[in-house]
Amino acid sequence: MLNSIIEVKNLFHSYMTATPFEKEILHNLSFDIYEGEKLAIIGPTQSGKSTLLQYFNAIFIPKKGRVIVDGRDTRDSKLNLKELRRKVAMLFQHPDSQLFKDIVADDIAFGLKNFNFPEEVINITIKKALATVGLEPDEFFYRYIFSLSGGEKRKVAIAGVLALDPEILILDDPTAGLDPKGRRDLINSIRFLHNKLELTTIFVSSNMDDVLELADRIVVLFDGEIKMIDTPKNIFKQKEKLLNYGLTLPSVVEVVDELIKSKINISEKIIGIDQLEESLIKLFKK
Ligand SMILES: Nc1ncnc2c1ncn2[C@@H]1O[C@H](COP(=O)(O)OP(=O)(O)OP(=O)(O)O)[C@@H](O)[C@H]1O
Ligand SMILES: [Mg+2]
C-alpha cells in the first residue's frame, strides 16, 4: 500500500492578495506524494513550481485549500514549524540564496545551531554531512564558500539541510547552471542520498534528462494547473502534449525521433538509454 506523506487538497495560491495586482497562480491543485518516492514537478517557466514547493515545508500556509504533511495540517495553529522544517528540508532554486556564511562549516552549522546541539556534536555532524554529499570533510570544512564551484556549492547547500536529518528532501532545479560533469555528479549524489537516508525526494527540474533518470513519478504543471501526473514512461510518450505545454523532451526521446525521421526502423516507444542501446544493437546485428 502506498502511504501518502504529503496531501495537497484543492490548493489555490495568489500573490499580492488584497491589492489591485492580486493574481491567482495556483488553481485548485489536488494530489498526493507517496512516502519514499522520487517525484518530479515539471512545467514551463512561471507555471508555479517554486510557489507550490513552498507549501510543503509551510513557508506558505494555504489560505484556500489544505496541505497535509506527514499527517499534520499546515493550517493548524498548534503546528511546530521548527520541527516541520527540520523534517522537510528545502533546497532553494539559487544556491547563493541558501549559503550566506563565508566558511563551509559555519554555513552547515547554521541550521544546527537553531537546535542547540553542543559544539562537538555539531562538528561531527558537519563532517558526516560533507562526507555524505561526497565532499572530503577535512578538505572542505574551512573552505571559503566563494572558492567553490557551482556543483560544490549545491552539495554544501545539500549538506546543510542533511545535517538536520530530514525525512523529505525538496530540491528546486538543483542542476540548473551546472556543466555536464557537475550535473552527473549531483544526480548521482541525489540518488545515493535518497536511497541511503530513505528519503522522500521532491524535485523541480528543467532538465528532462534529470527527470527521466531520477523520477518515479512526474507532475506536469502548466499555468498553475496539474495537466498530467504519471510515470516517466507514460508522460514522455505523449510528445505532442509536452511540446504544447512548452516542455522539452529527454535527449533519448529526441534521438529516437530523429532516427525515425531518417527512416531507421526502431520503436517510437523507447524512452530509456538502455532500451535505445538494445534496439540499436539488434538493428546492427540484422
Ligand atoms: N513574490 C512574488 N510576488 C508576486 N508574484 C510572484 C512572486 N513570486 C512569484 N510570482 C509570480 O508567480 C508566478 C509563478 O512563479 P514561480 O516562481 O512559482 O514559477 P516557476 O514555475 O518556479 O518558474 P521558474 O521555472 O522560472 O522558476 C510567476 O508569474 C511569478 O512572476
Ligand atoms: Mg522556480
GROMACS .gro file of C-alpha atoms and ligand atoms in nm:
model
  318
    1MET     CA    1   0.000   0.000   0.000
    2LEU     CA    2   0.127   0.344  -0.090
    3ASN     CA    3   0.139   0.572   0.207
    4SER     CA    4   0.079   0.945   0.140
    5ILE     CA    5   0.335   1.164   0.312
    6ILE     CA    6   0.205   1.490   0.164
    7GLU     CA    7  -0.155   1.552   0.063
    8VAL     CA    8  -0.249   1.859  -0.138
    9LYS     CA    9  -0.621   1.926  -0.136
   10ASN     CA   10  -0.789   2.192  -0.351
   11LEU     CA   11  -0.497   2.429  -0.311
   12PHE     CA   12  -0.512   2.782  -0.452
   13HIS     CA   13  -0.242   3.046  -0.432
   14SER     CA   14  -0.247   3.416  -0.506
   15TYR     CA   15   0.031   3.671  -0.477
   16MET     CA   16  -0.034   4.029  -0.368
   17THR     CA   17  -0.370   3.947  -0.219
   18ALA     CA   18  -0.598   4.239  -0.137
   19THR     CA   19  -0.413   4.468  -0.379
   20PRO     CA   20  -0.508   4.565  -0.735
   21PHE     CA   21  -0.221   4.340  -0.851
   22GLU     CA   22  -0.365   4.025  -0.697
   23LYS     CA   23  -0.306   3.730  -0.926
   24GLU     CA   24  -0.405   3.368  -0.880
   25ILE     CA   25  -0.102   3.150  -0.955
   26LEU     CA   26  -0.214   2.801  -0.845
   27HIS     CA   27  -0.564   2.688  -0.926
   28ASN     CA   28  -0.730   2.411  -0.731
   29LEU     CA   29  -0.445   2.158  -0.709
   30SER     CA   30  -0.512   1.816  -0.556
   31PHE     CA   31  -0.263   1.531  -0.548
   32ASP     CA   32  -0.069   1.307  -0.310
   33ILE     CA   33   0.302   1.249  -0.267
   34TYR     CA   34   0.392   0.899  -0.152
   35GLU     CA   35   0.639   0.809   0.117
   36GLY     CA   36   0.976   0.709  -0.029
   37GLU     CA   37   0.910   0.815  -0.387
   38LYS     CA   38   1.109   1.046  -0.612
   39LEU     CA   39   0.858   1.291  -0.753
   40ALA     CA   40   0.948   1.539  -1.026
   41ILE     CA   41   0.749   1.856  -1.077
   42ILE     CA   42   0.795   1.994  -1.427
   43GLY     CA   43   0.642   2.281  -1.619
   44PRO     CA   44   0.748   2.584  -1.819
   45THR     CA   45   0.887   2.893  -1.652
   46GLN     CA   46   0.638   3.077  -1.428
   47SER     CA   47   0.400   2.782  -1.414
   48GLY     CA   48   0.407   2.796  -1.032
   49LYS     CA   49   0.657   2.521  -0.946
   50SER     CA   50   0.861   2.713  -0.688
   51THR     CA   51   0.543   2.853  -0.538
   52LEU     CA   52   0.400   2.503  -0.493
   53LEU     CA   53   0.718   2.370  -0.330
   54GLN     CA   54   0.698   2.633  -0.060
   55TYR     CA   55   0.375   2.482   0.069
   56PHE     CA   56   0.550   2.155   0.151
   57ASN     CA   57   0.757   2.298   0.435
   58ALA     CA   58   0.498   2.555   0.539
   59ILE     CA   59   0.680   2.865   0.414
   60PHE     CA   60   0.335   2.924   0.265
   61ILE     CA   61   0.026   2.827   0.460
   62PRO     CA   62  -0.288   2.769   0.250
   63LYS     CA   63  -0.547   3.044   0.256
   64LYS     CA   64  -0.764   2.833   0.030
   65GLY     CA   65  -0.727   2.455   0.034
   66ARG     CA   66  -0.515   2.230   0.251
   67VAL     CA   67  -0.169   2.080   0.263
   68ILE     CA   68  -0.120   1.787   0.500
   69VAL     CA   69   0.243   1.698   0.571
   70ASP     CA   70   0.312   1.371   0.748
   71GLY     CA   71  -0.041   1.366   0.885
   72ARG     CA   72  -0.035   1.725   1.005
   73ASP     CA   73  -0.246   2.006   0.858
   74THR     CA   74  -0.013   2.301   0.792
   75ARG     CA   75  -0.301   2.534   0.875
   76ASP     CA   76  -0.312   2.403   1.230
   77SER     CA   77  -0.208   2.691   1.456
   78LYS     CA   78  -0.052   2.445   1.703
   79LEU     CA   79   0.184   2.307   1.437
   80ASN     CA   80   0.551   2.311   1.541
   81LEU     CA   81   0.702   2.489   1.239
   82LYS     CA   82   1.061   2.443   1.350
   83GLU     CA   83   1.014   2.067   1.377
   84LEU     CA   84   0.833   2.053   1.043
   85ARG     CA   85   1.111   2.242   0.866
   86ARG     CA   86   1.371   2.006   1.008
   87LYS     CA   87   1.173   1.714   0.873
   88VAL     CA   88   1.107   1.876   0.535
   89ALA     CA   89   1.433   2.017   0.405
   90MET     CA   90   1.422   2.266   0.120
   91LEU     CA   91   1.699   2.346  -0.124
   92PHE     CA   92   1.612   2.673  -0.295
   93GLN     CA   93   1.639   2.744  -0.665
   94HIS     CA   94   1.953   2.959  -0.635
   95PRO     CA   95   2.229   2.814  -0.413
   96ASP     CA   96   2.350   3.163  -0.332
   97SER     CA   97   2.022   3.235  -0.157
   98GLN     CA   98   2.088   2.931   0.065
   99LEU     CA   99   2.453   2.985   0.151
  100PHE     CA  100   2.506   3.301   0.345
  101LYS     CA  101   2.809   3.240   0.565
  102ASP     CA  102   3.169   3.275   0.441
  103ILE     CA  103   3.304   2.939   0.552
  104VAL     CA  104   3.159   2.599   0.462
  105ALA     CA  105   3.148   2.468   0.821
  106ASP     CA  106   2.972   2.781   0.951
  107ASP     CA  107   2.713   2.751   0.683
  108ILE     CA  108   2.634   2.386   0.754
  109ALA     CA  109   2.632   2.461   1.129
  110PHE     CA  110   2.380   2.740   1.089
  111GLY     CA  111   2.068   2.525   1.087
  112LEU     CA  112   2.202   2.304   1.366
  113LYS     CA  113   2.262   2.600   1.596
  114ASN     CA  114   1.889   2.664   1.588
  115PHE     CA  115   1.850   2.333   1.768
  116ASN     CA  116   2.102   2.393   2.048
  117PHE     CA  117   2.332   2.098   1.985
  118PRO     CA  118   2.667   2.104   2.168
  119GLU     CA  119   2.972   2.219   1.968
  120GLU     CA  120   3.136   1.871   1.939
  121VAL     CA  121   2.815   1.719   1.809
  122ILE     CA  122   2.786   1.999   1.556
  123ASN     CA  123   3.141   1.945   1.427
  124ILE     CA  124   3.094   1.572   1.389
  125THR     CA  125   2.760   1.626   1.216
  126ILE     CA  126   2.915   1.876   0.972
  127LYS     CA  127   3.187   1.629   0.877
  128LYS     CA  128   2.937   1.349   0.836
  129ALA     CA  129   2.714   1.566   0.617
  130LEU     CA  130   3.009   1.667   0.398
  131ALA     CA  131   3.113   1.305   0.354
  132THR     CA  132   2.755   1.205   0.272
  133VAL     CA  133   2.739   1.450  -0.020
  134GLY     CA  134   3.078   1.332  -0.143
  135LEU     CA  135   3.296   1.621  -0.026
  136GLU     CA  136   3.615   1.527   0.162
  137PRO     CA  137   3.537   1.661   0.515
  138ASP     CA  138   3.889   1.779   0.607
  139GLU     CA  139   3.941   1.945   0.273
  140PHE     CA  140   3.611   2.134   0.269
  141PHE     CA  141   3.547   2.215   0.636
  142TYR     CA  142   3.729   2.552   0.636
  143ARG     CA  143   3.690   2.636   0.267
  144TYR     CA  144   3.555   2.976   0.168
  145ILE     CA  145   3.216   2.948   0.000
  146PHE     CA  146   3.329   3.185  -0.278
  147SER     CA  147   3.609   2.944  -0.371
  148LEU     CA  148   3.368   2.659  -0.451
  149SER     CA  149   3.249   2.552  -0.796
  150GLY     CA  150   2.878   2.563  -0.876
  151GLY     CA  151   2.842   2.189  -0.815
  152GLU     CA  152   3.030   2.206  -0.485
  153LYS     CA  153   2.808   2.494  -0.370
  154ARG     CA  154   2.499   2.284  -0.440
  155LYS     CA  155   2.650   2.000  -0.240
  156VAL     CA  156   2.734   2.223   0.056
  157ALA     CA  157   2.376   2.352   0.046
  158ILE     CA  158   2.252   1.991   0.048
  159ALA     CA  159   2.492   1.904   0.334
  160GLY     CA  160   2.344   2.195   0.530
  161VAL     CA  161   1.995   2.052   0.510
  162LEU     CA  162   2.107   1.690   0.556
  163ALA     CA  163   2.274   1.783   0.882
  164LEU     CA  164   1.923   1.829   1.019
  165ASP     CA  165   1.839   1.466   0.937
  166PRO     CA  166   1.530   1.533   0.724
  167GLU     CA  167   1.272   1.282   0.601
  168ILE     CA  168   1.167   1.476   0.294
  169LEU     CA  169   1.414   1.650   0.065
  170ILE     CA  170   1.288   1.919  -0.171
  171LEU     CA  171   1.516   2.045  -0.446
  172ASP     CA  172   1.427   2.335  -0.672
  173ASP     CA  173   1.602   2.284  -1.007
  174PRO     CA  174   1.923   2.154  -0.847
  175THR     CA  175   2.124   2.103  -1.166
  176ALA     CA  176   2.044   2.437  -1.331
  177GLY     CA  177   2.360   2.608  -1.447
  178LEU     CA  178   2.592   2.313  -1.385
  179ASP     CA  179   2.825   2.175  -1.653
  180PRO     CA  180   2.767   1.814  -1.767
  181LYS     CA  181   3.013   1.667  -1.518
  182GLY     CA  182   2.877   1.872  -1.229
  183ARG     CA  183   2.528   1.770  -1.328
  184ARG     CA  184   2.612   1.399  -1.348
  185ASP     CA  185   2.786   1.415  -1.015
  186LEU     CA  186   2.492   1.588  -0.844
  187ILE     CA  187   2.234   1.349  -0.992
  188ASN     CA  188   2.436   1.058  -0.856
  189SER     CA  189   2.456   1.224  -0.513
  190ILE     CA  190   2.082   1.285  -0.504
  191ARG     CA  191   2.010   0.925  -0.595
  192PHE     CA  192   2.261   0.799  -0.337
  193LEU     CA  193   2.114   1.019  -0.061
  194HIS     CA  194   1.759   0.924  -0.147
  195ASN     CA  195   1.843   0.555  -0.107
  196LYS     CA  196   2.082   0.577   0.185
  197LEU     CA  197   1.869   0.807   0.400
  198GLU     CA  198   1.538   0.656   0.285
  199LEU     CA  199   1.408   1.000   0.194
  200THR     CA  200   1.106   1.111   0.004
  201THR     CA  201   1.256   1.332  -0.268
  202ILE     CA  202   1.059   1.602  -0.446
  203PHE     CA  203   1.239   1.796  -0.716
  204VAL     CA  204   1.172   2.055  -0.980
  205SER     CA  205   1.384   2.030  -1.291
  206SER     CA  206   1.401   2.198  -1.628
  207ASN     CA  207   1.635   1.925  -1.747
  208MET     CA  208   1.427   1.637  -1.882
  209ASP     CA  209   1.727   1.402  -1.877
  210ASP     CA  210   1.746   1.451  -1.499
  211VAL     CA  211   1.375   1.385  -1.474
  212LEU     CA  212   1.392   1.069  -1.681
  213GLU     CA  213   1.684   0.944  -1.478
  214LEU     CA  214   1.556   1.020  -1.131
  215ALA     CA  215   1.179   1.038  -1.116
  216ASP     CA  216   0.943   0.759  -1.018
  217ARG     CA  217   0.651   0.989  -1.097
  218ILE     CA  218   0.603   1.322  -1.269
  219VAL     CA  219   0.359   1.607  -1.213
  220VAL     CA  220   0.319   1.840  -1.511
  221LEU     CA  221   0.222   2.188  -1.404
  222PHE     CA  222   0.106   2.438  -1.664
  223ASP     CA  223  -0.029   2.779  -1.584
  224GLY     CA  224  -0.090   2.679  -1.224
  225GLU     CA  225  -0.286   2.365  -1.306
  226ILE     CA  226  -0.190   1.998  -1.296
  227LYS     CA  227  -0.216   1.872  -1.652
  228MET     CA  228  -0.062   1.528  -1.615
  229ILE     CA  229   0.052   1.306  -1.332
  230ASP     CA  230   0.201   0.969  -1.416
  231THR     CA  231   0.518   0.760  -1.455
  232PRO     CA  232   0.802   0.894  -1.674
  233LYS     CA  233   0.725   0.621  -1.927
  234ASN     CA  234   0.364   0.730  -1.966
  235ILE     CA  235   0.444   1.102  -1.960
  236PHE     CA  236   0.732   1.106  -2.209
  237LYS     CA  237   0.546   0.905  -2.471
  238GLN     CA  238   0.297   1.193  -2.502
  239LYS     CA  239   0.538   1.406  -2.700
  240GLU     CA  240   0.292   1.641  -2.869
  241LYS     CA  241   0.124   1.727  -2.542
  242LEU     CA  242   0.453   1.804  -2.369
  243LEU     CA  243   0.570   2.026  -2.652
  244ASN     CA  244   0.236   2.209  -2.635
  245TYR     CA  245   0.297   2.271  -2.266
  246GLY     CA  246   0.628   2.435  -2.357
  247LEU     CA  247   0.840   2.148  -2.229
  248THR     CA  248   1.133   1.978  -2.395
  249LEU     CA  249   1.192   1.605  -2.429
  250PRO     CA  250   1.469   1.390  -2.280
  251SER     CA  251   1.765   1.355  -2.521
  252VAL     CA  252   1.693   0.985  -2.576
  253VAL     CA  253   1.340   1.064  -2.691
  254GLU     CA  254   1.473   1.332  -2.929
  255VAL     CA  255   1.736   1.098  -3.071
  256VAL     CA  256   1.470   0.830  -3.131
  257ASP     CA  257   1.254   1.090  -3.308
  258GLU     CA  258   1.542   1.186  -3.536
  259LEU     CA  259   1.622   0.823  -3.613
  260ILE     CA  260   1.260   0.755  -3.707
  261LYS     CA  261   1.258   1.064  -3.929
  262SER     CA  262   1.565   0.921  -4.106
  263LYS     CA  263   1.365   0.601  -4.166
  264ILE     CA  264   1.559   0.391  -3.914
  265ASN     CA  265   1.330   0.113  -3.801
  266ILE     CA  266   1.307   0.147  -3.422
  267SER     CA  267   1.015   0.178  -3.187
  268GLU     CA  268   0.894   0.527  -3.101
  269LYS     CA  269   0.811   0.395  -2.755
  270ILE     CA  270   1.177   0.394  -2.648
  271ILE     CA  271   1.239   0.640  -2.365
  272GLY     CA  272   1.546   0.498  -2.188
  273ILE     CA  273   1.910   0.494  -2.292
  274ASP     CA  274   1.930   0.119  -2.221
  275GLN     CA  275   1.631   0.048  -2.443
  276LEU     CA  276   1.784   0.259  -2.720
  277GLU     CA  277   2.114   0.076  -2.692
  278GLU     CA  278   1.943  -0.261  -2.706
  279SER     CA  279   1.736  -0.169  -3.012
  280LEU     CA  280   2.035  -0.028  -3.199
  281ILE     CA  281   2.244  -0.338  -3.127
  282LYS     CA  282   1.960  -0.559  -3.254
  283LEU     CA  283   1.930  -0.343  -3.566
  284PHE     CA  284   2.303  -0.356  -3.644
  285LYS     CA  285   2.309  -0.734  -3.600
  286LYS     CA  286   2.035  -0.779  -3.861
  287LIG     N1  287   0.679   3.716  -0.451
  287LIG     C1  288   0.604   3.724  -0.561
  287LIG     N2  289   0.517   3.826  -0.579
  287LIG     C2  290   0.440   3.833  -0.690
  287LIG     N3  291   0.440   3.741  -0.788
  287LIG     C3  292   0.524   3.638  -0.775
  287LIG     C4  293   0.611   3.623  -0.661
  287LIG     N4  294   0.682   3.510  -0.676
  287LIG     C5  295   0.644   3.457  -0.794
  287LIG     N5  296   0.549   3.532  -0.854
  287LIG     C6  297   0.482   3.503  -0.982
  287LIG     O1  298   0.417   3.379  -0.972
  287LIG     C7  299   0.426   3.305  -1.094
  287LIG     C8  300   0.481   3.167  -1.066
  287LIG     O2  301   0.615   3.182  -1.019
  287LIG     P1  302   0.703   3.059  -0.973
  287LIG     O3  303   0.832   3.115  -0.929
  287LIG     O4  304   0.626   2.975  -0.878
  287LIG     O5  305   0.718   2.980  -1.111
  287LIG     P2  306   0.822   2.865  -1.152
  287LIG     O6  307   0.740   2.762  -1.223
  287LIG     O7  308   0.903   2.823  -1.036
  287LIG     O8  309   0.913   2.941  -1.259
  287LIG     P3  310   1.069   2.914  -1.299
  287LIG     O9  311   1.069   2.790  -1.384
  287LIG    O10  312   1.104   3.034  -1.380
  287LIG    O11  313   1.149   2.900  -1.174
  287LIG     C9  314   0.510   3.390  -1.187
  287LIG    O12  315   0.426   3.458  -1.273
  287LIG    C10  316   0.583   3.485  -1.094
  287LIG    O13  317   0.609   3.608  -1.156
  288MG      MG  318   1.103   2.833  -0.993
   0.00000   0.00000   0.00000
